[in-house]
Short mmCIF file of C-alpha atoms in Angstrom, two decimals:
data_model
loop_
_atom_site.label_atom_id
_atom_site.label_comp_id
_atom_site.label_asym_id
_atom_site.label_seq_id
_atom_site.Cartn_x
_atom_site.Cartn_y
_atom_site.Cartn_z
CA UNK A 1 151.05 113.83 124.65
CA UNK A 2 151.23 112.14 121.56
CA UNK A 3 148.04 109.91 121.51
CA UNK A 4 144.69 110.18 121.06
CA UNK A 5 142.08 108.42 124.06
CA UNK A 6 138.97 108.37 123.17
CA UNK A 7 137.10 109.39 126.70
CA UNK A 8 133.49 108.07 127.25
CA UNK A 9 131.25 110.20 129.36
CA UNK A 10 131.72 110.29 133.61
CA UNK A 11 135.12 107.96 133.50
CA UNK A 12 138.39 109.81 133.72
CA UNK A 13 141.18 109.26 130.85
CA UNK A 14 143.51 107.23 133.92
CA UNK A 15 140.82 105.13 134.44
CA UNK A 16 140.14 104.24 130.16
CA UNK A 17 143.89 103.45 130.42
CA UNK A 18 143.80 101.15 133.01
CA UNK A 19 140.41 99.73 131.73
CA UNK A 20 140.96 99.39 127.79
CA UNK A 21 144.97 98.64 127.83
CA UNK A 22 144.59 98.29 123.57
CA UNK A 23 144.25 102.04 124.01
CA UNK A 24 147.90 102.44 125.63
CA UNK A 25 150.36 103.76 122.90
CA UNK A 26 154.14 105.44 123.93
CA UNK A 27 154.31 108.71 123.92
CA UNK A 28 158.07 109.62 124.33
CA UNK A 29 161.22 107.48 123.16
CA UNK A 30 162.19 106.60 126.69
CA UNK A 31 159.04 104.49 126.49
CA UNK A 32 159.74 103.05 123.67
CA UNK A 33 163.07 101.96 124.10
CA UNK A 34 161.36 100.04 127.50
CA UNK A 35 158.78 98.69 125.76
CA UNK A 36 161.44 97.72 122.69
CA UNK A 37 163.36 95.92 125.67
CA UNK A 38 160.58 94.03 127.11
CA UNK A 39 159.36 92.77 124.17
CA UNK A 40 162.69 91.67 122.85
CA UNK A 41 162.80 89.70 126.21
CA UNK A 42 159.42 88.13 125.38
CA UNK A 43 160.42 87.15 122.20
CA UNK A 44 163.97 85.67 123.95
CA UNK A 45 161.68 83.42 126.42
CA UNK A 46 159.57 82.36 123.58
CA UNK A 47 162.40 81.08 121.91
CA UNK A 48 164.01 79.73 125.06
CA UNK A 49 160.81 77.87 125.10
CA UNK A 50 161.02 76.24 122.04
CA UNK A 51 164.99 75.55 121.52
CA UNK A 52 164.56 71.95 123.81
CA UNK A 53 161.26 71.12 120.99
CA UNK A 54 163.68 72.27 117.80
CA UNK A 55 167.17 70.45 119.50
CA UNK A 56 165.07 67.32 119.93
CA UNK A 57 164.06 67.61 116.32
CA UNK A 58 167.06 68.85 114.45
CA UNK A 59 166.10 66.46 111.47
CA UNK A 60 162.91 67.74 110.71
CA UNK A 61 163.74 71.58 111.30
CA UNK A 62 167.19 71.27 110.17
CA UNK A 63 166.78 73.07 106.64
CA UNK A 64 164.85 75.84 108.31
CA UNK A 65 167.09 76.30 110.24
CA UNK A 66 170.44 76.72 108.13
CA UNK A 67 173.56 75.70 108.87
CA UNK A 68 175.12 78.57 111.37
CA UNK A 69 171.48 77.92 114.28
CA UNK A 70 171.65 74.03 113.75
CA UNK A 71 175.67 74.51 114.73
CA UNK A 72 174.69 76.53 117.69
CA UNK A 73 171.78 74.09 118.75
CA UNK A 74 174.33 71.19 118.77
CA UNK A 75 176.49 73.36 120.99
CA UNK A 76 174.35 73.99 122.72
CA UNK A 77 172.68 71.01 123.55
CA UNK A 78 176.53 69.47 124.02
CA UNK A 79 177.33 72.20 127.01
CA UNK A 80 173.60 70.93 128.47
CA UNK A 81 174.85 67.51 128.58
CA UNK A 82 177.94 68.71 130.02
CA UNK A 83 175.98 70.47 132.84
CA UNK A 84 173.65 67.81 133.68
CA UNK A 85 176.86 65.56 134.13
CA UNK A 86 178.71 67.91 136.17
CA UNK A 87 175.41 68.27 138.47
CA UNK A 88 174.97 64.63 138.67
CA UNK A 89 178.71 63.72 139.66
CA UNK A 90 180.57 66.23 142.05
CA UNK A 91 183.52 68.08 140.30
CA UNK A 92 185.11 71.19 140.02
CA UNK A 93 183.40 74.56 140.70
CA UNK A 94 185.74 76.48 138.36
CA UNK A 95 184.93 73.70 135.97
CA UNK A 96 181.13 74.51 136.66
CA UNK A 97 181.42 78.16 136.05
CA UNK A 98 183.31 78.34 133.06
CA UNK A 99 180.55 75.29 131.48
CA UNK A 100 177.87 77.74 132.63
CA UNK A 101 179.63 81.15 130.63
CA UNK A 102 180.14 78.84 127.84
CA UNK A 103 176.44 78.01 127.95
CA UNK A 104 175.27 81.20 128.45
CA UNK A 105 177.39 82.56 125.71
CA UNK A 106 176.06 79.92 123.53
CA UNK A 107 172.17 80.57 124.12
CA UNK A 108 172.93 84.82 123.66
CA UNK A 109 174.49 83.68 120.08
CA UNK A 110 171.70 81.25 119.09
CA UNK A 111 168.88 84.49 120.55
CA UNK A 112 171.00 86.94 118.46
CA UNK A 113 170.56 84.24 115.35
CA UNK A 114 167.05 84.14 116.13
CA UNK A 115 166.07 87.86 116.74
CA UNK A 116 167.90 88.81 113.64
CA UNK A 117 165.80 86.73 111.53
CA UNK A 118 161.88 87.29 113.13
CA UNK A 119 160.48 85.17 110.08
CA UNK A 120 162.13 81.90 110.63
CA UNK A 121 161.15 82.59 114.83
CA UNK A 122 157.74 83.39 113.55
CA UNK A 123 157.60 80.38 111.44
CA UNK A 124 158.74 77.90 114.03
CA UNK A 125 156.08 79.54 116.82
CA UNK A 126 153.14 78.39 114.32
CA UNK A 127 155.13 74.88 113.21
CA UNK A 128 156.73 73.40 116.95
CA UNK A 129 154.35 72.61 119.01
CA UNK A 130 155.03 72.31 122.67
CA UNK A 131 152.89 71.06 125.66
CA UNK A 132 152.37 73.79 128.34
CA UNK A 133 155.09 74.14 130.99
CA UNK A 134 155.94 76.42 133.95
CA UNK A 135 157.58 78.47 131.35
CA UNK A 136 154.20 79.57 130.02
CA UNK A 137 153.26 80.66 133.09
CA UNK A 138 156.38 83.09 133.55
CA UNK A 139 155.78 84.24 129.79
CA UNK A 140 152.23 84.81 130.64
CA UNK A 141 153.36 86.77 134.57
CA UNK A 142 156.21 88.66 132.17
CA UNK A 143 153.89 90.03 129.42
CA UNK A 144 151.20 91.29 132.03
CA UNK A 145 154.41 92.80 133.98
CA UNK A 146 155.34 94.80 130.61
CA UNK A 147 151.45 95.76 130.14
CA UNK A 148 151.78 96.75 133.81
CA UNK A 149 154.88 98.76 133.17
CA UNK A 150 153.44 100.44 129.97
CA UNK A 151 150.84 101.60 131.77
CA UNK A 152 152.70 102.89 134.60
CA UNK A 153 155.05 104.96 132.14
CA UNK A 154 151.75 106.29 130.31
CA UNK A 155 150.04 107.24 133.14
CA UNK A 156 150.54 110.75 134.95
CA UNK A 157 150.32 111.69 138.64
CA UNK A 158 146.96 113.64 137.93
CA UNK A 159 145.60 110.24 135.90
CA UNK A 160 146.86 108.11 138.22
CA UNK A 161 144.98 110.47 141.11
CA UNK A 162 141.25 110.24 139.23
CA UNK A 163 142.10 106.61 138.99
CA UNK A 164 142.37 105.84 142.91
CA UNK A 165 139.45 108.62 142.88
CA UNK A 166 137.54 106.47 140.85
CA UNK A 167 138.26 103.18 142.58
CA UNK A 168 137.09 105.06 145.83
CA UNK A 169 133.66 106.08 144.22
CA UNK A 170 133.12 102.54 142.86
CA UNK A 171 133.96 101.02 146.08
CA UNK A 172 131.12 103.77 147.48
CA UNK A 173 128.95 102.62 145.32
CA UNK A 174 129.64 99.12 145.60
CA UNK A 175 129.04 99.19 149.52
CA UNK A 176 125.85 101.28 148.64
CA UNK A 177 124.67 98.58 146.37
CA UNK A 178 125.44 96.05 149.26
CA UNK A 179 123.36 98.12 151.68
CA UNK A 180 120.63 98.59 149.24
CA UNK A 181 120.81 94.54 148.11
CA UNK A 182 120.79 93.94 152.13
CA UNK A 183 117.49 96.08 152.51
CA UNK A 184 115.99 94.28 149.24
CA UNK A 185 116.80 90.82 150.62
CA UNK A 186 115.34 91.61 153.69
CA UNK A 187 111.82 93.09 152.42
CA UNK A 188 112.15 89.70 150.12
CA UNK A 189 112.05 87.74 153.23
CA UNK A 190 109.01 89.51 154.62
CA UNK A 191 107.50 88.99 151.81
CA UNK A 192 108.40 85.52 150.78
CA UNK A 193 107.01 84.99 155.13
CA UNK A 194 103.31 86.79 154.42
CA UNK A 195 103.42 84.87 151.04
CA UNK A 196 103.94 81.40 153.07
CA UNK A 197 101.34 82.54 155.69
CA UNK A 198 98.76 83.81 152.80
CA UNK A 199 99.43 80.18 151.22
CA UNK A 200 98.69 78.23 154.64
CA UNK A 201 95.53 80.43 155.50
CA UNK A 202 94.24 79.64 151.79
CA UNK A 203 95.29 75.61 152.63
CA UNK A 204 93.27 76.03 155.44
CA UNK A 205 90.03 77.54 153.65
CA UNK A 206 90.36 74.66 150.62
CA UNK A 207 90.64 71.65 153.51
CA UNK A 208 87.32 73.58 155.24
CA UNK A 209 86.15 73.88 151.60
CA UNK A 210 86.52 70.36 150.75
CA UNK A 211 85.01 69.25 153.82
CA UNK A 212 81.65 71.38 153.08
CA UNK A 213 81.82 69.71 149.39
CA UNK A 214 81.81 66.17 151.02
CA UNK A 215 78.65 67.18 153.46
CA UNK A 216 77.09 68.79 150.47
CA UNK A 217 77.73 65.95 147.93
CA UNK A 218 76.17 63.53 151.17
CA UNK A 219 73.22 65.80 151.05
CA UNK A 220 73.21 65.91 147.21
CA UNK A 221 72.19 62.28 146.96
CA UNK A 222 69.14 62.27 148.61
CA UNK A 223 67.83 65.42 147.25
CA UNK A 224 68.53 64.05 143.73
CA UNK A 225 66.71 60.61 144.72
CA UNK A 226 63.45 62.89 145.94
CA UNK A 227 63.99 65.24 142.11
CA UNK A 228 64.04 61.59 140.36
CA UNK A 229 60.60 60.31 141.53
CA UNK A 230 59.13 64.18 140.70
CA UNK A 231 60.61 64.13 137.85
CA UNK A 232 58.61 60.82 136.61
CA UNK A 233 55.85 61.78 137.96
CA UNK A 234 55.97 65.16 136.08
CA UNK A 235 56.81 62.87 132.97
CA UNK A 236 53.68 60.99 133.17
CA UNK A 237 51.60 64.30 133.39
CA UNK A 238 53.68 65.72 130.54
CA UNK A 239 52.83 62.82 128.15
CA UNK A 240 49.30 62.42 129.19
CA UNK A 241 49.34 66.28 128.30
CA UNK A 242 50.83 65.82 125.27
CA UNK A 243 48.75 63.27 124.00
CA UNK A 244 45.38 65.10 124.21
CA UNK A 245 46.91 68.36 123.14
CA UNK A 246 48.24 66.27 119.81
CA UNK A 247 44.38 65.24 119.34
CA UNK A 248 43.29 68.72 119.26
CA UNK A 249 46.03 69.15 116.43
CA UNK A 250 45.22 66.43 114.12
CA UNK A 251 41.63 67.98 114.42
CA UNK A 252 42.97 71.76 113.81
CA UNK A 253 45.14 70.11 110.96
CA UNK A 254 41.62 68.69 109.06
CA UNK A 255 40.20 71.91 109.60
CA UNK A 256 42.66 73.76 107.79
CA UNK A 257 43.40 71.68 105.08
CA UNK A 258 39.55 71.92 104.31
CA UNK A 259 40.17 75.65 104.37
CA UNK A 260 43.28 75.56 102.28
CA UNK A 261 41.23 73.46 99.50
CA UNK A 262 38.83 76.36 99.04
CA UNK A 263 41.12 78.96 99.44
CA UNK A 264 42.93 77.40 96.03
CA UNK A 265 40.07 76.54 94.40
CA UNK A 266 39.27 80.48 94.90
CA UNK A 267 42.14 81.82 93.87
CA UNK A 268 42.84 79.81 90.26
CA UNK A 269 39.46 81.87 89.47
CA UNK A 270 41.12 85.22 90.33
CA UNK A 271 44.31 84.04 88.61
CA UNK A 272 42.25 83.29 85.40
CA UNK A 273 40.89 87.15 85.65
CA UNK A 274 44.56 88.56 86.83
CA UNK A 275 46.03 86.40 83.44
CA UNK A 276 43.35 87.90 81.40
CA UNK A 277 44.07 91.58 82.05
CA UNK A 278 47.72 90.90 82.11
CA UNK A 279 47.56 90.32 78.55
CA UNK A 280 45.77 93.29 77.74
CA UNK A 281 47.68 95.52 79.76
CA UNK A 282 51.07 93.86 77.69
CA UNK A 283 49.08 94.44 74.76
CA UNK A 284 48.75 98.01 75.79
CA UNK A 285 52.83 98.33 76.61
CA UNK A 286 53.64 97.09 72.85
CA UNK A 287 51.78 99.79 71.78
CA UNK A 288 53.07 102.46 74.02
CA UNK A 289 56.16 101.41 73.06
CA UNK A 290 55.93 101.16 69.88
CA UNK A 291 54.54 104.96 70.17
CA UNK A 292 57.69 106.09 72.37
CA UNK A 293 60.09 104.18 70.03
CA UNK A 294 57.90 106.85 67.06
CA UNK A 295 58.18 109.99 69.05
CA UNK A 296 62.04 109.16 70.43
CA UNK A 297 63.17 108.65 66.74
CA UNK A 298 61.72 112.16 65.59
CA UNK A 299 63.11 113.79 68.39
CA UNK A 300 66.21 112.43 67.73
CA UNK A 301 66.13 113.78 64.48
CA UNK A 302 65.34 117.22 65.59
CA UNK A 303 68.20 116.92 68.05
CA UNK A 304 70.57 115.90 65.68
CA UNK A 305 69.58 119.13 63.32
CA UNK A 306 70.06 121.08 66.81
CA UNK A 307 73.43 119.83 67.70
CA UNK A 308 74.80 120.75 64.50
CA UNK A 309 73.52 124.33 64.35
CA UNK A 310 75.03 124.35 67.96
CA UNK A 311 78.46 123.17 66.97
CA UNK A 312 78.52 125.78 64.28
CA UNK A 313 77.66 128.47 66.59
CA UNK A 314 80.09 126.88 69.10
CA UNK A 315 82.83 127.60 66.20
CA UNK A 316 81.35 130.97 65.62
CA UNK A 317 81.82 131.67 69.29
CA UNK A 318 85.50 130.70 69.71
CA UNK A 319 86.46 132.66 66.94
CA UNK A 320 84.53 135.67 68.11
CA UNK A 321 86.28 134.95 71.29
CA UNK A 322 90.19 134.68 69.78
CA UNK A 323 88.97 138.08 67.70
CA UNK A 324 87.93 139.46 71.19
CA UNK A 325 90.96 138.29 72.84
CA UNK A 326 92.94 140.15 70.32
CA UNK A 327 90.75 143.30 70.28
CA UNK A 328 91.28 143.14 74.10
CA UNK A 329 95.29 142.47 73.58
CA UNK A 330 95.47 145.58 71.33
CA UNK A 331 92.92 147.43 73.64
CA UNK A 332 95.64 147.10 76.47
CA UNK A 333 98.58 148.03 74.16
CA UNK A 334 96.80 151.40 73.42
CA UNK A 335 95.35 152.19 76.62
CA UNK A 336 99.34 151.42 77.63
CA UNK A 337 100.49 153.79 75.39
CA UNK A 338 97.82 156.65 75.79
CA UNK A 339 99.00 156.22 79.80
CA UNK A 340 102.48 156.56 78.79
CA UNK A 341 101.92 159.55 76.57
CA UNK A 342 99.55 161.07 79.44
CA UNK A 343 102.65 160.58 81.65
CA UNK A 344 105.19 162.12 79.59
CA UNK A 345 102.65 165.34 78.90
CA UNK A 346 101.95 166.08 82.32
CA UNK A 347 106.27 165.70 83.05
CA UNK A 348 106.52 167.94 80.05
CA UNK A 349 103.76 170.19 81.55
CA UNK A 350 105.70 170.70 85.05
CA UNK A 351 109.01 170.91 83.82
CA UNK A 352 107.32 173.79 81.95
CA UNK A 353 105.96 175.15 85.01
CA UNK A 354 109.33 175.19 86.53
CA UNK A 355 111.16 176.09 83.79
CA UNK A 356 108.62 179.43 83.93
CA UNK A 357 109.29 179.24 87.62
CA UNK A 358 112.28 179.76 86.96
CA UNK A 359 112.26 182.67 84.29
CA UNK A 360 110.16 184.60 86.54
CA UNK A 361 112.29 184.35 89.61
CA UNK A 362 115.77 184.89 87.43
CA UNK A 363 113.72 188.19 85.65
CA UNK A 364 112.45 189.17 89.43
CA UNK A 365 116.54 189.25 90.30
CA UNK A 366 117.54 190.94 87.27
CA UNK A 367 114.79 193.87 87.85
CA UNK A 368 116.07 194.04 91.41
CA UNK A 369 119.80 193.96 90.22
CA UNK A 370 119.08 197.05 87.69
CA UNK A 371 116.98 198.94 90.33
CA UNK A 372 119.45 199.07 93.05
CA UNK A 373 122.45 199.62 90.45
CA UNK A 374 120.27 202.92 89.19
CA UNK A 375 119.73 203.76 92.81
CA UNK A 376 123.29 203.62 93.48
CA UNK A 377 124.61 205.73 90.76
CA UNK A 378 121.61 208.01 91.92
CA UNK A 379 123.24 208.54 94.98
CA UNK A 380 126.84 208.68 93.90
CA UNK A 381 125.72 211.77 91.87
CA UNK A 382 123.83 213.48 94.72
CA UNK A 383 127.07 212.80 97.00
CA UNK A 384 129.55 214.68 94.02
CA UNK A 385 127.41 217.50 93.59
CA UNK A 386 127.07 218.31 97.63
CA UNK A 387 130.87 218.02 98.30
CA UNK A 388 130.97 220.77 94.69
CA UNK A 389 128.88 223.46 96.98
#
């Protein structure tokens, strides 16, 4: 096919059609010519719809209009009045017929007028404005009949099948969901029962509860009346208590003031002797730090004289050390080298061992080579001289 459905997960491509109709597009030019058709028809009943708006206004839509529509409009609208007369009085039926052709005739010229211009109908849908009417009812049944019919024409036996599949398993699942809502609604009831019993056993305990508060309140009084009188008696005891125990601490109070007055009389003396040896142990400080400031400054001095002989054996040291690091740089250059010239003597050392290798086996074939050729002429003599006897 020529189109392009998106299909979401566990819903079959029949079913998107018939759920998402947007998605709907024709796929073969059979279709389209139908759906061409239908919609021209819409449009026609659209415009039907509006012609009794735009004849009753002919003033005001007039130059819109133009001069060959606002002819066929008056026509139009004469052959209506013709017809409603005719219906009203009894007359001819041949009469009737040939008003009716004429009328018909007259609406397929003003539709032709119409579709052949789609601006000025476009136009005049956004500018009449009509009150709603059986008419937009049949619009309304027609247009869903032409989204009905598109989808019929889009939709193949094997879509069509997973549809009524898919309306089966929905209905399953609906009467599943029913069975399952059913068994919900009926643990809800039990529930929603113990929950009403629960409530009247706990009304129950609160009346017995409140009735036990009442006896106890009853009972409260009188026990409060019997803590009342113990309690003032207690009072009494408690101030009388207080009183003498007060006494005793007005008495404890002279006691210790007289204590306190010799205590500060003693200790002003010790303060004199404390301020006496604080001054002599400040006077001592001064001079040990008069001493420190003495010995700090010399040693200053010396570390001054110190630092500088260190930076100048600091700078002796780094240039030792860029002297060593270059040493060491030209160290490894030479050692590099002596390796490299070790290597090549010991190559040049084998290749001398198998280039004498190689002279000794070569000389080894040559001897052998001259010893069997001297054997052989041996014996071709020794073979002449027997066949000569």
């Amino acid at each position: 096919k020529g189109m392009a459905t998106p299909r979401k997960a566990g819903i079959p491509l029949g079913v998107m059609k018939v759920l998402d109709p947007r998605q709907l597009k024709p796929d073969s030019t059979e279709t389209e010519r139908i759906l061409t058709v239908l919609d021209e028809t819409i449009v026609k009943l659209e415009i039907t719809r509006l012609i009794p708006r735009i004849t009753a206004s002919l003033d005001r839509y007039g130059r819109m209009l133009g001069p060959e529509i606002t002819s066929g409009l008056l026509e139009l609208q004469k052959l209506s009045m013709e017809i409603q007369h005719l219906l009203t009085s009894p007359g001819d039926a041949k009469t009737m017929r040939a008003v009716e052709q004429r009328l018909k005739s007259s609406l397929r010229n003003i539709l032709r007028l119409f579709l052949a211009n789609p601006l000025l109908y476009h136009g005049l849908k956004f500018e009449v404005r009509v009150k709603e009417s059986p008419a937009d009812v049949f619009i309304k049944a027609f247009m869903e009949f032409r989204d009905f019919t598109l989808e019929r024409l889009l939709t193949t036996p094997d879509e069509e099948r997973e549809m009524i599949q898919f309306m089966k398993d929905i209905s399953l699942q609906v009467e599943k969901n029913t069975e399952m809502i059913s068994a919900l609604q009926g643990e809800l009831e039990g529930v929603i029962q113990t929950r009403d019993e629960e409530v009247s056993r706990k009304d129950k305990t609160i009346e017995n509860l409140k009735t036990t508060m009442e006896d106890l309140a009853k009972n409260c009084k009188a026990e409060i009346r019997l803590i009342m009188k113990e309690g003032e008696k207690q009072k009494k005891e408690d101030e009388e208590a207080s009183q003498e125990r007060c006494a005793r601490l007005k008495e404890d109070i002279q006691h210790l003031g007289t204590q306190f007055n010799a205590l500060v009389l003693e200790h002003r003396a010790s303060e004199l002797v404390l301020r006496k040896e604080k001054c002599k142990a400040e006077k001592e400080i001064q001079e040990w730090v008069q001493k420190y400031d003495i010995d700090m400054t010399e040693k200053q001095t010396t570390y001054d004289e110190l630092q500088a002989v260190y930076n100048e054996e600091k700078e002796q040291l780094s240039l030792l050390m860029e002297k060593h690091a270059m040493l060491l740089q030209e160290y490894t250059l030479i050692e590099e080298e002596r390796r490299i010239l070790k290597e090549k003597e010991e190559e040049a050392a084998r290749e001398e061992a198998r280039r004498n290798n190689a002279a000794t086996c070569i000389q080894a074939f040559w001897k052998g080579y001259l010893v069997r050729s001297i054997y052989k002429s041996v014996l071709k003599k020794g073979k002449g001289k027997g066949k000569g006897k």
